[in-house]
Amino acid sequence: MRSIIFYFFIFFPLLSFSKQLENKIIGAWIASPKHNSFLNSYSEIKESVDVLLSKGINTLYLCVWEDQKTAFKSKVLLENSSYSTLEETSFLVNSTYKSPTNDQIKDLINFAQSKGIKVLFWFEYGFMSKINSIPTAENDPILNKNPHWIALGNDGSPSNYNGTDYYYNSFHPEVQQFVFELVEESLELYPQVDGIQFDDRMPASPVNSGYDQWTINKFASEHFGVKPPDDFNDKDWFNWRINNLNRFSFLLVDKIKSKGNYLVSFSPNIFPWSRQNLMQDWPEWLKNQEIDMINVQCYRTKFKDYKNIIDQVLLQTADIFPKSKISPGLILGVSDSKLISPSVLDSILNYNTKIQIGGQSYFYVKWLLDSSYDEQLTKYNF
């Protein structure tokens, strides 16, 4: 009898640990072709997926919405913009691409899934229009067709975060419906995809936004004709807009789930910064248990800073979301520059293992395809 009990207590933890590894979410973001060559050719897709598989990646977030274009040819975007052809709507149109399907997205999904890797469509730009330039009817085909979709700040100018990220009006029902239809269209075109991911721009809006005429009138209609105050941090006005975006998040998840057995992931910025600056109240969304994973952008290049953030995430999600579904975003590099040292990544991955969270997701795939972090990836991803 003692030997049986001994066997149980020794072997059961090993089974549990094995199951934990099996269920880890080890993700990687695939940026658009202007950032990496991942989708340039059929052979490169196959080779890249094999490399990622060898490094423990089991989930891919494929960018499908950026710079007023979709990865797929979109009838929804064509109808809501000044584009004149379906080809113009897509940033993946490549006349030299050849494969049995001649479709990069379908090929990636098929090959990745054949290797046991899930693929989620990443709607990177969310409610955002442009980066580093003020959106106008001349430089934004969507605003050319729908000029009233622009988000405005309390100074009357296009609303933005940090003078760089300019937004559409996240509160306008037409803008929200446009996003719903884009997502639904992606699932109709590629029903075999595993799910959808949104990030720090969806749903979100710069804290100084909401001063367009539609939103002003909508707020006034619900407040006895009183218009929003000039102070965008006014408690009632701030909460009214937060609640609008929270309702949208619940509707968004419900719409996706109604289409099939799809995973839903959010990759927001850290809290409460996300709430204070982009009205992104993501802990509230997690009370909707239909969300399958959260990839909080814990983008820090020093271990101490990362530890502080992930510890906060665990406190913020305690009792409302299982930590087995938390796969925090780790920054490896941007553009042509690596940002994190292998030793720091080692410390981060070691800590993630220690606290038994659901894994980790890497931004972005470019830095996983070379050998810079092979030792750490092999050590902790399996």
mmCIF file of C-alpha atoms in Angstrom:
data_model
loop_
_atom_site.group_PDB
_atom_site.id
_atom_site.type_symbol
_atom_site.label_atom_id
_atom_site.label_comp_id
_atom_site.label_asym_id
_atom_site.label_seq_id
_atom_site.Cartn_x
_atom_site.Cartn_y
_atom_site.Cartn_z
ATOM 1 C CA MET A 1 0.000 0.000 0.000
ATOM 2 C CA ARG A 2 2.821 2.413 0.866
ATOM 3 C CA SER A 3 4.430 1.790 -2.511
ATOM 4 C CA ILE A 4 1.167 2.652 -4.262
ATOM 5 C CA ILE A 5 0.831 5.900 -2.293
ATOM 6 C CA PHE A 6 4.472 6.754 -2.974
ATOM 7 C CA TYR A 7 3.956 6.097 -6.701
ATOM 8 C CA PHE A 8 0.857 8.328 -6.751
ATOM 9 C CA PHE A 9 2.529 11.307 -5.092
ATOM 10 C CA ILE A 10 5.644 11.031 -7.232
ATOM 11 C CA PHE A 11 3.991 10.245 -10.549
ATOM 12 C CA PHE A 12 0.922 12.500 -10.303
ATOM 13 C CA PRO A 13 2.907 15.765 -10.154
ATOM 14 C CA LEU A 14 4.863 14.610 -13.198
ATOM 15 C CA LEU A 15 1.615 14.053 -15.061
ATOM 16 C CA SER A 16 0.355 17.482 -14.005
ATOM 17 C CA PHE A 17 3.578 19.171 -15.111
ATOM 18 C CA SER A 18 3.445 17.323 -18.435
ATOM 19 C CA LYS A 19 -0.143 18.484 -18.939
ATOM 20 C CA GLN A 20 0.865 22.049 -18.089
ATOM 21 C CA LEU A 21 3.561 21.986 -20.784
ATOM 22 C CA GLU A 22 1.133 20.447 -23.266
ATOM 23 C CA ASN A 23 -1.383 23.250 -22.708
ATOM 24 C CA LYS A 24 1.084 26.142 -22.852
ATOM 25 C CA ILE A 25 0.345 28.968 -25.255
ATOM 26 C CA ILE A 26 3.669 29.701 -26.971
ATOM 27 C CA GLY A 27 2.814 32.383 -29.479
ATOM 28 C CA ALA A 28 4.473 34.588 -32.068
ATOM 29 C CA TRP A 29 3.216 37.599 -33.978
ATOM 30 C CA ILE A 30 3.618 37.613 -37.764
ATOM 31 C CA ALA A 31 3.804 41.241 -38.860
ATOM 32 C CA SER A 32 2.747 42.441 -42.314
ATOM 33 C CA PRO A 33 5.074 41.860 -45.298
ATOM 34 C CA LYS A 34 6.634 45.315 -45.011
ATOM 35 C CA HIS A 35 8.177 44.144 -41.712
ATOM 36 C CA ASN A 36 9.153 40.560 -42.580
ATOM 37 C CA SER A 37 9.270 38.225 -45.574
ATOM 38 C CA PHE A 38 7.369 35.384 -43.901
ATOM 39 C CA LEU A 39 4.619 35.231 -46.553
ATOM 40 C CA ASN A 40 6.684 36.058 -49.624
ATOM 41 C CA SER A 41 6.761 32.543 -51.059
ATOM 42 C CA TYR A 42 5.274 29.115 -50.485
ATOM 43 C CA SER A 43 8.685 27.665 -49.689
ATOM 44 C CA GLU A 44 9.407 30.422 -47.158
ATOM 45 C CA ILE A 45 6.091 29.809 -45.397
ATOM 46 C CA LYS A 46 6.887 26.101 -45.051
ATOM 47 C CA GLU A 47 10.478 26.678 -43.965
ATOM 48 C CA SER A 48 9.514 29.374 -41.452
ATOM 49 C CA VAL A 49 6.754 27.287 -39.888
ATOM 50 C CA ASP A 50 9.177 24.382 -39.489
ATOM 51 C CA VAL A 51 11.725 26.661 -37.806
ATOM 52 C CA LEU A 52 9.093 28.005 -35.402
ATOM 53 C CA LEU A 53 7.907 24.483 -34.629
ATOM 54 C CA SER A 54 11.471 23.501 -33.754
ATOM 55 C CA LYS A 55 11.530 26.354 -31.228
ATOM 56 C CA GLY A 56 8.313 25.407 -29.480
ATOM 57 C CA ILE A 57 5.895 27.860 -31.100
ATOM 58 C CA ASN A 58 2.345 26.489 -31.164
ATOM 59 C CA THR A 59 0.279 29.646 -31.841
ATOM 60 C CA LEU A 60 0.647 32.282 -34.563
ATOM 61 C CA TYR A 61 -1.015 35.701 -34.656
ATOM 62 C CA LEU A 62 -1.164 36.764 -38.313
ATOM 63 C CA CYS A 63 -1.598 40.461 -39.060
ATOM 64 C CA VAL A 64 -4.671 40.935 -41.273
ATOM 65 C CA TRP A 65 -5.541 44.634 -40.700
ATOM 66 C CA GLU A 66 -3.048 47.486 -41.044
ATOM 67 C CA ASP A 67 -2.749 50.886 -42.758
ATOM 68 C CA GLN A 68 -6.337 50.870 -44.044
ATOM 69 C CA LYS A 69 -5.778 47.530 -45.761
ATOM 70 C CA THR A 70 -6.581 43.895 -45.016
ATOM 71 C CA ALA A 71 -4.472 40.827 -45.738
ATOM 72 C CA PHE A 72 -7.413 39.272 -47.578
ATOM 73 C CA LYS A 73 -9.299 40.853 -50.472
ATOM 74 C CA SER A 74 -12.143 42.543 -48.644
ATOM 75 C CA LYS A 75 -15.556 43.384 -50.055
ATOM 76 C CA VAL A 76 -16.377 45.059 -46.739
ATOM 77 C CA LEU A 77 -13.398 47.374 -47.053
ATOM 78 C CA LEU A 78 -14.133 48.030 -50.713
ATOM 79 C CA GLU A 79 -17.678 49.124 -49.852
ATOM 80 C CA ASN A 80 -16.486 51.394 -47.043
ATOM 81 C CA SER A 81 -13.601 53.122 -48.795
ATOM 82 C CA SER A 82 -12.572 54.850 -51.999
ATOM 83 C CA TYR A 83 -10.704 51.771 -53.256
ATOM 84 C CA SER A 84 -11.893 50.825 -56.731
ATOM 85 C CA THR A 85 -10.877 47.144 -56.868
ATOM 86 C CA LEU A 86 -10.664 44.213 -54.466
ATOM 87 C CA GLU A 87 -6.937 43.948 -55.157
ATOM 88 C CA GLU A 88 -6.413 47.439 -53.766
ATOM 89 C CA THR A 89 -7.876 46.458 -50.415
ATOM 90 C CA SER A 90 -5.195 43.832 -49.701
ATOM 91 C CA PHE A 91 -1.588 44.337 -48.593
ATOM 92 C CA LEU A 92 -0.842 40.712 -49.553
ATOM 93 C CA VAL A 93 -1.460 40.923 -53.293
ATOM 94 C CA ASN A 94 1.631 39.358 -54.857
ATOM 95 C CA SER A 95 1.533 38.409 -58.524
ATOM 96 C CA THR A 96 4.701 36.309 -58.178
ATOM 97 C CA TYR A 97 3.327 34.091 -55.393
ATOM 98 C CA LYS A 98 2.746 30.535 -56.612
ATOM 99 C CA SER A 99 1.407 27.521 -54.732
ATOM 100 C CA PRO A 100 -1.271 24.833 -55.065
ATOM 101 C CA THR A 101 -3.820 27.365 -53.718
ATOM 102 C CA ASN A 102 -2.128 30.643 -54.753
ATOM 103 C CA ASP A 103 -3.318 32.000 -51.407
ATOM 104 C CA GLN A 104 -0.703 32.883 -48.760
ATOM 105 C CA ILE A 105 -3.203 32.946 -45.906
ATOM 106 C CA LYS A 106 -4.733 29.588 -46.752
ATOM 107 C CA ASP A 107 -1.285 28.055 -47.213
ATOM 108 C CA LEU A 108 -0.076 29.337 -43.844
ATOM 109 C CA ILE A 109 -3.176 28.038 -42.060
ATOM 110 C CA ASN A 110 -3.037 24.652 -43.769
ATOM 111 C CA PHE A 111 0.662 24.054 -43.217
ATOM 112 C CA ALA A 112 0.742 25.391 -39.660
ATOM 113 C CA GLN A 113 -2.277 23.343 -38.615
ATOM 114 C CA SER A 114 -0.766 20.226 -40.188
ATOM 115 C CA LYS A 115 2.101 20.707 -37.706
ATOM 116 C CA GLY A 116 -0.217 21.269 -34.740
ATOM 117 C CA ILE A 117 0.198 25.050 -34.739
ATOM 118 C CA LYS A 118 -2.877 27.265 -34.302
ATOM 119 C CA VAL A 119 -3.357 30.415 -36.401
ATOM 120 C CA LEU A 120 -5.314 33.451 -35.202
ATOM 121 C CA PHE A 121 -6.088 36.509 -37.315
ATOM 122 C CA TRP A 122 -4.558 39.561 -35.651
ATOM 123 C CA PHE A 123 -6.495 42.781 -36.337
ATOM 124 C CA GLU A 124 -3.491 44.927 -35.520
ATOM 125 C CA TYR A 125 -4.804 48.427 -36.221
ATOM 126 C CA GLY A 126 -8.135 47.915 -34.474
ATOM 127 C CA PHE A 127 -9.890 51.296 -34.346
ATOM 128 C CA MET A 128 -6.721 53.127 -35.384
ATOM 129 C CA SER A 129 -6.356 54.918 -38.710
ATOM 130 C CA LYS A 130 -2.763 56.059 -39.091
ATOM 131 C CA ILE A 131 0.594 56.333 -37.371
ATOM 132 C CA ASN A 132 2.741 59.480 -37.450
ATOM 133 C CA SER A 133 0.525 61.433 -39.833
ATOM 134 C CA ILE A 134 -2.843 63.135 -39.435
ATOM 135 C CA PRO A 135 -5.512 61.119 -41.290
ATOM 136 C CA THR A 136 -7.358 62.991 -44.014
ATOM 137 C CA ALA A 137 -9.676 62.165 -46.895
ATOM 138 C CA GLU A 138 -6.622 62.407 -49.142
ATOM 139 C CA ASN A 139 -4.401 59.918 -47.311
ATOM 140 C CA ASP A 140 -7.037 57.597 -45.827
ATOM 141 C CA PRO A 141 -9.373 55.831 -48.317
ATOM 142 C CA ILE A 142 -11.807 54.987 -45.521
ATOM 143 C CA LEU A 143 -12.168 58.627 -44.473
ATOM 144 C CA ASN A 144 -12.453 59.576 -48.134
ATOM 145 C CA LYS A 145 -15.710 57.601 -48.176
ATOM 146 C CA ASN A 146 -16.704 58.303 -44.554
ATOM 147 C CA PRO A 147 -15.236 61.647 -43.410
ATOM 148 C CA HIS A 148 -17.534 61.636 -40.356
ATOM 149 C CA TRP A 149 -15.741 58.571 -38.995
ATOM 150 C CA ILE A 150 -12.750 60.588 -37.768
ATOM 151 C CA ALA A 151 -12.226 60.773 -34.011
ATOM 152 C CA LEU A 152 -11.937 64.319 -32.645
ATOM 153 C CA GLY A 153 -10.331 65.583 -29.462
ATOM 154 C CA ASN A 154 -11.529 68.337 -27.128
ATOM 155 C CA ASP A 155 -9.449 70.818 -29.147
ATOM 156 C CA GLY A 156 -11.397 69.966 -32.308
ATOM 157 C CA SER A 157 -8.438 68.311 -34.043
ATOM 158 C CA PRO A 158 -8.091 64.609 -34.924
ATOM 159 C CA SER A 159 -7.793 62.630 -31.712
ATOM 160 C CA ASN A 160 -4.582 60.776 -31.110
ATOM 161 C CA TYR A 161 -2.439 59.075 -28.527
ATOM 162 C CA ASN A 162 1.019 60.589 -27.975
ATOM 163 C CA GLY A 163 0.873 62.617 -31.184
ATOM 164 C CA THR A 164 1.452 59.448 -33.207
ATOM 165 C CA ASP A 165 -1.568 57.088 -33.168
ATOM 166 C CA TYR A 166 -4.634 58.612 -34.833
ATOM 167 C CA TYR A 167 -8.040 56.951 -34.488
ATOM 168 C CA TYR A 168 -11.404 56.518 -36.110
ATOM 169 C CA ASN A 169 -14.337 57.288 -33.828
ATOM 170 C CA SER A 170 -14.491 54.133 -31.707
ATOM 171 C CA PHE A 171 -17.906 55.122 -30.300
ATOM 172 C CA HIS A 172 -19.711 55.578 -33.622
ATOM 173 C CA PRO A 173 -22.055 52.656 -34.470
ATOM 174 C CA GLU A 174 -21.022 52.741 -38.133
ATOM 175 C CA VAL A 175 -17.338 52.337 -37.219
ATOM 176 C CA GLN A 176 -18.154 49.536 -34.810
ATOM 177 C CA GLN A 177 -20.307 47.811 -37.422
ATOM 178 C CA PHE A 178 -17.471 48.133 -39.943
ATOM 179 C CA VAL A 179 -15.171 46.241 -37.571
ATOM 180 C CA PHE A 180 -17.813 43.589 -36.910
ATOM 181 C CA GLU A 181 -18.198 43.033 -40.648
ATOM 182 C CA LEU A 182 -14.436 42.880 -41.280
ATOM 183 C CA VAL A 183 -14.055 40.194 -38.632
ATOM 184 C CA GLU A 184 -17.054 38.231 -39.881
ATOM 185 C CA GLU A 185 -15.760 38.471 -43.444
ATOM 186 C CA SER A 186 -12.380 37.045 -42.429
ATOM 187 C CA LEU A 187 -14.109 34.036 -40.845
ATOM 188 C CA GLU A 188 -16.313 33.502 -43.872
ATOM 189 C CA LEU A 189 -13.309 33.580 -46.220
ATOM 190 C CA TYR A 190 -11.155 31.374 -43.984
ATOM 191 C CA PRO A 191 -13.471 29.325 -41.768
ATOM 192 C CA GLN A 192 -10.605 26.945 -40.955
ATOM 193 C CA VAL A 193 -8.671 29.629 -39.012
ATOM 194 C CA ASP A 194 -8.433 28.935 -35.277
ATOM 195 C CA GLY A 195 -9.468 32.334 -33.960
ATOM 196 C CA ILE A 196 -9.173 36.109 -33.745
ATOM 197 C CA GLN A 197 -6.869 38.391 -31.780
ATOM 198 C CA PHE A 198 -7.201 42.099 -30.927
ATOM 199 C CA ASP A 199 -4.536 44.238 -29.301
ATOM 200 C CA ASP A 200 -3.988 47.593 -27.579
ATOM 201 C CA ARG A 201 -6.034 49.373 -30.281
ATOM 202 C CA MET A 202 -9.179 47.265 -30.087
ATOM 203 C CA PRO A 203 -11.370 48.227 -28.462
ATOM 204 C CA ALA A 204 -9.645 51.449 -27.480
ATOM 205 C CA SER A 205 -9.699 55.188 -28.030
ATOM 206 C CA PRO A 206 -7.415 58.044 -26.967
ATOM 207 C CA VAL A 207 -8.616 59.508 -23.691
ATOM 208 C CA ASN A 208 -9.158 62.948 -25.292
ATOM 209 C CA SER A 209 -11.525 61.539 -27.964
ATOM 210 C CA GLY A 210 -15.299 61.702 -28.246
ATOM 211 C CA TYR A 211 -15.735 65.336 -29.282
ATOM 212 C CA ASP A 212 -17.199 64.674 -32.730
ATOM 213 C CA GLN A 213 -20.777 65.784 -33.250
ATOM 214 C CA TRP A 214 -22.298 62.292 -33.221
ATOM 215 C CA THR A 215 -20.752 61.318 -29.863
ATOM 216 C CA ILE A 216 -21.534 64.709 -28.309
ATOM 217 C CA ASN A 217 -25.186 64.374 -29.355
ATOM 218 C CA LYS A 218 -25.399 60.782 -28.159
ATOM 219 C CA PHE A 219 -24.016 61.675 -24.733
ATOM 220 C CA ALA A 220 -26.352 64.687 -24.471
ATOM 221 C CA SER A 221 -29.379 62.565 -25.397
ATOM 222 C CA GLU A 222 -28.652 60.364 -22.388
ATOM 223 C CA HIS A 223 -27.871 63.257 -20.004
ATOM 224 C CA PHE A 224 -30.894 65.571 -20.293
ATOM 225 C CA GLY A 225 -29.286 67.605 -23.068
ATOM 226 C CA VAL A 226 -26.048 68.275 -21.173
ATOM 227 C CA LYS A 227 -23.056 68.081 -23.493
ATOM 228 C CA PRO A 228 -19.708 66.488 -22.550
ATOM 229 C CA PRO A 229 -17.387 68.720 -20.517
ATOM 230 C CA ASP A 230 -14.148 70.047 -22.004
ATOM 231 C CA ASP A 231 -12.280 68.047 -19.366
ATOM 232 C CA PHE A 232 -11.920 64.620 -20.958
ATOM 233 C CA ASN A 233 -11.051 63.138 -17.555
ATOM 234 C CA ASP A 234 -14.394 64.182 -16.062
ATOM 235 C CA LYS A 235 -15.610 61.071 -14.223
ATOM 236 C CA ASP A 236 -19.092 60.730 -15.769
ATOM 237 C CA TRP A 237 -17.903 61.497 -19.300
ATOM 238 C CA PHE A 238 -14.914 59.177 -18.956
ATOM 239 C CA ASN A 239 -17.017 56.308 -17.593
ATOM 240 C CA TRP A 240 -19.683 56.757 -20.264
ATOM 241 C CA ARG A 241 -17.072 56.242 -22.984
ATOM 242 C CA ILE A 242 -15.413 53.351 -21.108
ATOM 243 C CA ASN A 243 -18.774 51.607 -20.808
ATOM 244 C CA ASN A 244 -19.373 52.047 -24.543
ATOM 245 C CA LEU A 245 -16.093 50.301 -25.359
ATOM 246 C CA ASN A 246 -16.707 47.586 -22.764
ATOM 247 C CA ARG A 247 -20.098 46.803 -24.304
ATOM 248 C CA PHE A 248 -18.448 46.624 -27.704
ATOM 249 C CA SER A 249 -15.882 44.117 -26.430
ATOM 250 C CA PHE A 250 -18.624 41.808 -25.162
ATOM 251 C CA LEU A 251 -20.541 42.069 -28.452
ATOM 252 C CA LEU A 252 -17.349 41.422 -30.395
ATOM 253 C CA VAL A 253 -16.614 38.206 -28.492
ATOM 254 C CA ASP A 254 -20.223 37.056 -28.793
ATOM 255 C CA LYS A 255 -20.272 37.644 -32.557
ATOM 256 C CA ILE A 256 -17.095 35.652 -33.082
ATOM 257 C CA LYS A 257 -18.269 32.789 -30.876
ATOM 258 C CA SER A 258 -21.602 32.687 -32.702
ATOM 259 C CA LYS A 259 -19.751 31.952 -35.945
ATOM 260 C CA GLY A 260 -18.167 28.736 -34.731
ATOM 261 C CA ASN A 261 -15.708 27.205 -32.316
ATOM 262 C CA TYR A 262 -13.185 30.046 -32.601
ATOM 263 C CA LEU A 263 -10.613 31.173 -30.051
ATOM 264 C CA VAL A 264 -10.670 34.817 -28.959
ATOM 265 C CA SER A 265 -7.539 36.539 -27.707
ATOM 266 C CA PHE A 266 -6.827 40.056 -26.500
ATOM 267 C CA SER A 267 -3.366 41.613 -26.294
ATOM 268 C CA PRO A 268 -3.916 44.891 -24.432
ATOM 269 C CA ASN A 269 -1.392 47.230 -22.894
ATOM 270 C CA ILE A 270 -0.675 47.111 -19.157
ATOM 271 C CA PHE A 271 -3.372 48.138 -16.664
ATOM 272 C CA PRO A 272 -4.254 50.724 -15.360
ATOM 273 C CA TRP A 273 -2.175 52.617 -17.953
ATOM 274 C CA SER A 274 -4.386 51.188 -20.701
ATOM 275 C CA ARG A 275 -7.524 52.506 -18.989
ATOM 276 C CA GLN A 276 -6.110 55.936 -18.205
ATOM 277 C CA ASN A 277 -4.707 56.597 -21.683
ATOM 278 C CA LEU A 278 -6.712 54.489 -24.155
ATOM 279 C CA MET A 279 -9.886 53.749 -22.183
ATOM 280 C CA GLN A 280 -9.076 50.053 -22.475
ATOM 281 C CA ASP A 281 -10.607 48.483 -19.384
ATOM 282 C CA TRP A 282 -9.577 44.911 -20.142
ATOM 283 C CA PRO A 283 -9.937 43.349 -16.651
ATOM 284 C CA GLU A 284 -13.652 44.039 -17.042
ATOM 285 C CA TRP A 285 -13.700 42.086 -20.319
ATOM 286 C CA LEU A 286 -12.191 39.035 -18.662
ATOM 287 C CA LYS A 287 -15.322 38.592 -16.594
ATOM 288 C CA ASN A 288 -16.751 37.340 -19.879
ATOM 289 C CA GLN A 289 -15.474 33.770 -19.665
ATOM 290 C CA GLU A 290 -15.719 33.313 -23.433
ATOM 291 C CA ILE A 291 -12.249 34.877 -23.817
ATOM 292 C CA ASP A 292 -9.728 32.106 -24.413
ATOM 293 C CA MET A 293 -6.427 33.857 -23.778
ATOM 294 C CA ILE A 294 -4.902 37.167 -22.770
ATOM 295 C CA ASN A 295 -1.528 38.358 -24.079
ATOM 296 C CA VAL A 296 -0.864 41.511 -22.042
ATOM 297 C CA GLN A 297 1.969 43.455 -23.662
ATOM 298 C CA CYS A 298 4.595 43.129 -20.930
ATOM 299 C CA TYR A 299 7.185 44.740 -23.185
ATOM 300 C CA ARG A 300 10.174 45.352 -20.919
ATOM 301 C CA THR A 301 13.868 44.772 -21.580
ATOM 302 C CA LYS A 302 14.972 44.484 -17.937
ATOM 303 C CA PHE A 303 13.964 41.523 -15.793
ATOM 304 C CA LYS A 304 13.046 43.580 -12.722
ATOM 305 C CA ASP A 305 10.662 45.726 -14.775
ATOM 306 C CA TYR A 306 9.083 42.671 -16.376
ATOM 307 C CA LYS A 307 8.634 40.916 -13.029
ATOM 308 C CA ASN A 308 6.842 43.944 -11.584
ATOM 309 C CA ILE A 309 4.428 44.002 -14.505
ATOM 310 C CA ILE A 310 3.593 40.299 -14.692
ATOM 311 C CA ASP A 311 3.102 40.226 -10.922
ATOM 312 C CA GLN A 312 0.589 43.064 -11.330
ATOM 313 C CA VAL A 313 -1.167 41.166 -14.128
ATOM 314 C CA LEU A 314 -1.595 38.144 -11.862
ATOM 315 C CA LEU A 315 -3.064 40.326 -9.112
ATOM 316 C CA GLN A 316 -5.408 42.053 -11.585
ATOM 317 C CA THR A 317 -6.662 38.753 -12.986
ATOM 318 C CA ALA A 318 -6.887 36.775 -9.751
ATOM 319 C CA ASP A 319 -10.357 35.224 -9.302
ATOM 320 C CA ILE A 320 -11.585 36.471 -12.708
ATOM 321 C CA PHE A 321 -9.347 34.672 -15.217
ATOM 322 C CA PRO A 322 -7.258 31.491 -15.011
ATOM 323 C CA LYS A 323 -3.522 32.069 -15.213
ATOM 324 C CA SER A 324 -3.252 29.036 -17.491
ATOM 325 C CA LYS A 325 -4.759 31.297 -20.185
ATOM 326 C CA ILE A 326 -2.264 34.118 -19.640
ATOM 327 C CA SER A 327 0.510 34.197 -22.260
ATOM 328 C CA PRO A 328 2.139 37.629 -21.851
ATOM 329 C CA GLY A 329 3.642 39.445 -24.802
ATOM 330 C CA LEU A 330 7.450 39.639 -24.658
ATOM 331 C CA ILE A 331 9.355 42.158 -26.763
ATOM 332 C CA LEU A 332 12.322 40.749 -28.678
ATOM 333 C CA GLY A 333 12.814 43.558 -31.155
ATOM 334 C CA VAL A 334 11.305 46.087 -33.527
ATOM 335 C CA SER A 335 12.295 47.124 -37.016
ATOM 336 C CA ASP A 336 15.921 46.036 -37.469
ATOM 337 C CA SER A 337 16.952 46.213 -33.827
ATOM 338 C CA LYS A 338 16.934 43.529 -31.170
ATOM 339 C CA LEU A 339 15.868 44.988 -27.839
ATOM 340 C CA ILE A 340 16.323 42.248 -25.286
ATOM 341 C CA SER A 341 19.444 40.323 -24.325
ATOM 342 C CA PRO A 342 19.438 36.509 -24.214
ATOM 343 C CA SER A 343 20.282 36.591 -20.493
ATOM 344 C CA VAL A 344 17.274 38.796 -19.691
ATOM 345 C CA LEU A 345 14.999 36.596 -21.800
ATOM 346 C CA ASP A 346 16.315 33.578 -19.906
ATOM 347 C CA SER A 347 15.392 35.210 -16.591
ATOM 348 C CA ILE A 348 11.928 36.128 -17.860
ATOM 349 C CA LEU A 349 11.172 32.649 -19.182
ATOM 350 C CA ASN A 350 12.473 31.075 -16.004
ATOM 351 C CA TYR A 351 10.151 33.298 -13.968
ATOM 352 C CA ASN A 352 7.163 32.515 -16.202
ATOM 353 C CA THR A 353 7.810 28.823 -15.569
ATOM 354 C CA LYS A 354 8.122 29.412 -11.835
ATOM 355 C CA ILE A 355 4.794 31.237 -11.522
ATOM 356 C CA GLN A 356 3.093 28.650 -13.782
ATOM 357 C CA ILE A 357 1.349 30.987 -16.196
ATOM 358 C CA GLY A 358 0.052 29.799 -19.557
ATOM 359 C CA GLY A 359 3.197 30.450 -21.564
ATOM 360 C CA GLN A 360 4.488 33.467 -23.465
ATOM 361 C CA SER A 361 4.077 35.170 -26.836
ATOM 362 C CA TYR A 362 6.920 36.803 -28.732
ATOM 363 C CA PHE A 363 6.899 40.085 -30.608
ATOM 364 C CA TYR A 364 7.702 39.377 -33.246
ATOM 365 C CA VAL A 365 8.448 36.430 -35.520
ATOM 366 C CA LYS A 366 11.444 38.049 -37.249
ATOM 367 C CA TRP A 367 13.605 37.466 -34.173
ATOM 368 C CA LEU A 368 12.589 33.835 -33.828
ATOM 369 C CA LEU A 369 13.760 32.841 -37.284
ATOM 370 C CA ASP A 370 17.437 33.406 -36.573
ATOM 371 C CA SER A 371 19.498 31.722 -33.872
ATOM 372 C CA SER A 372 19.765 34.626 -31.391
ATOM 373 C CA TYR A 373 17.536 33.084 -28.721
ATOM 374 C CA ASP A 374 17.671 29.380 -29.570
ATOM 375 C CA GLU A 375 19.091 28.336 -26.202
ATOM 376 C CA GLN A 376 16.336 30.084 -24.234
ATOM 377 C CA LEU A 377 13.514 28.984 -26.544
ATOM 378 C CA THR A 378 14.577 25.363 -26.464
ATOM 379 C CA LYS A 379 15.057 25.456 -22.697
ATOM 380 C CA TYR A 380 11.672 26.902 -21.737
ATOM 381 C CA ASN A 381 9.187 26.485 -24.597
ATOM 382 C CA PHE A 382 8.937 22.700 -24.407
#
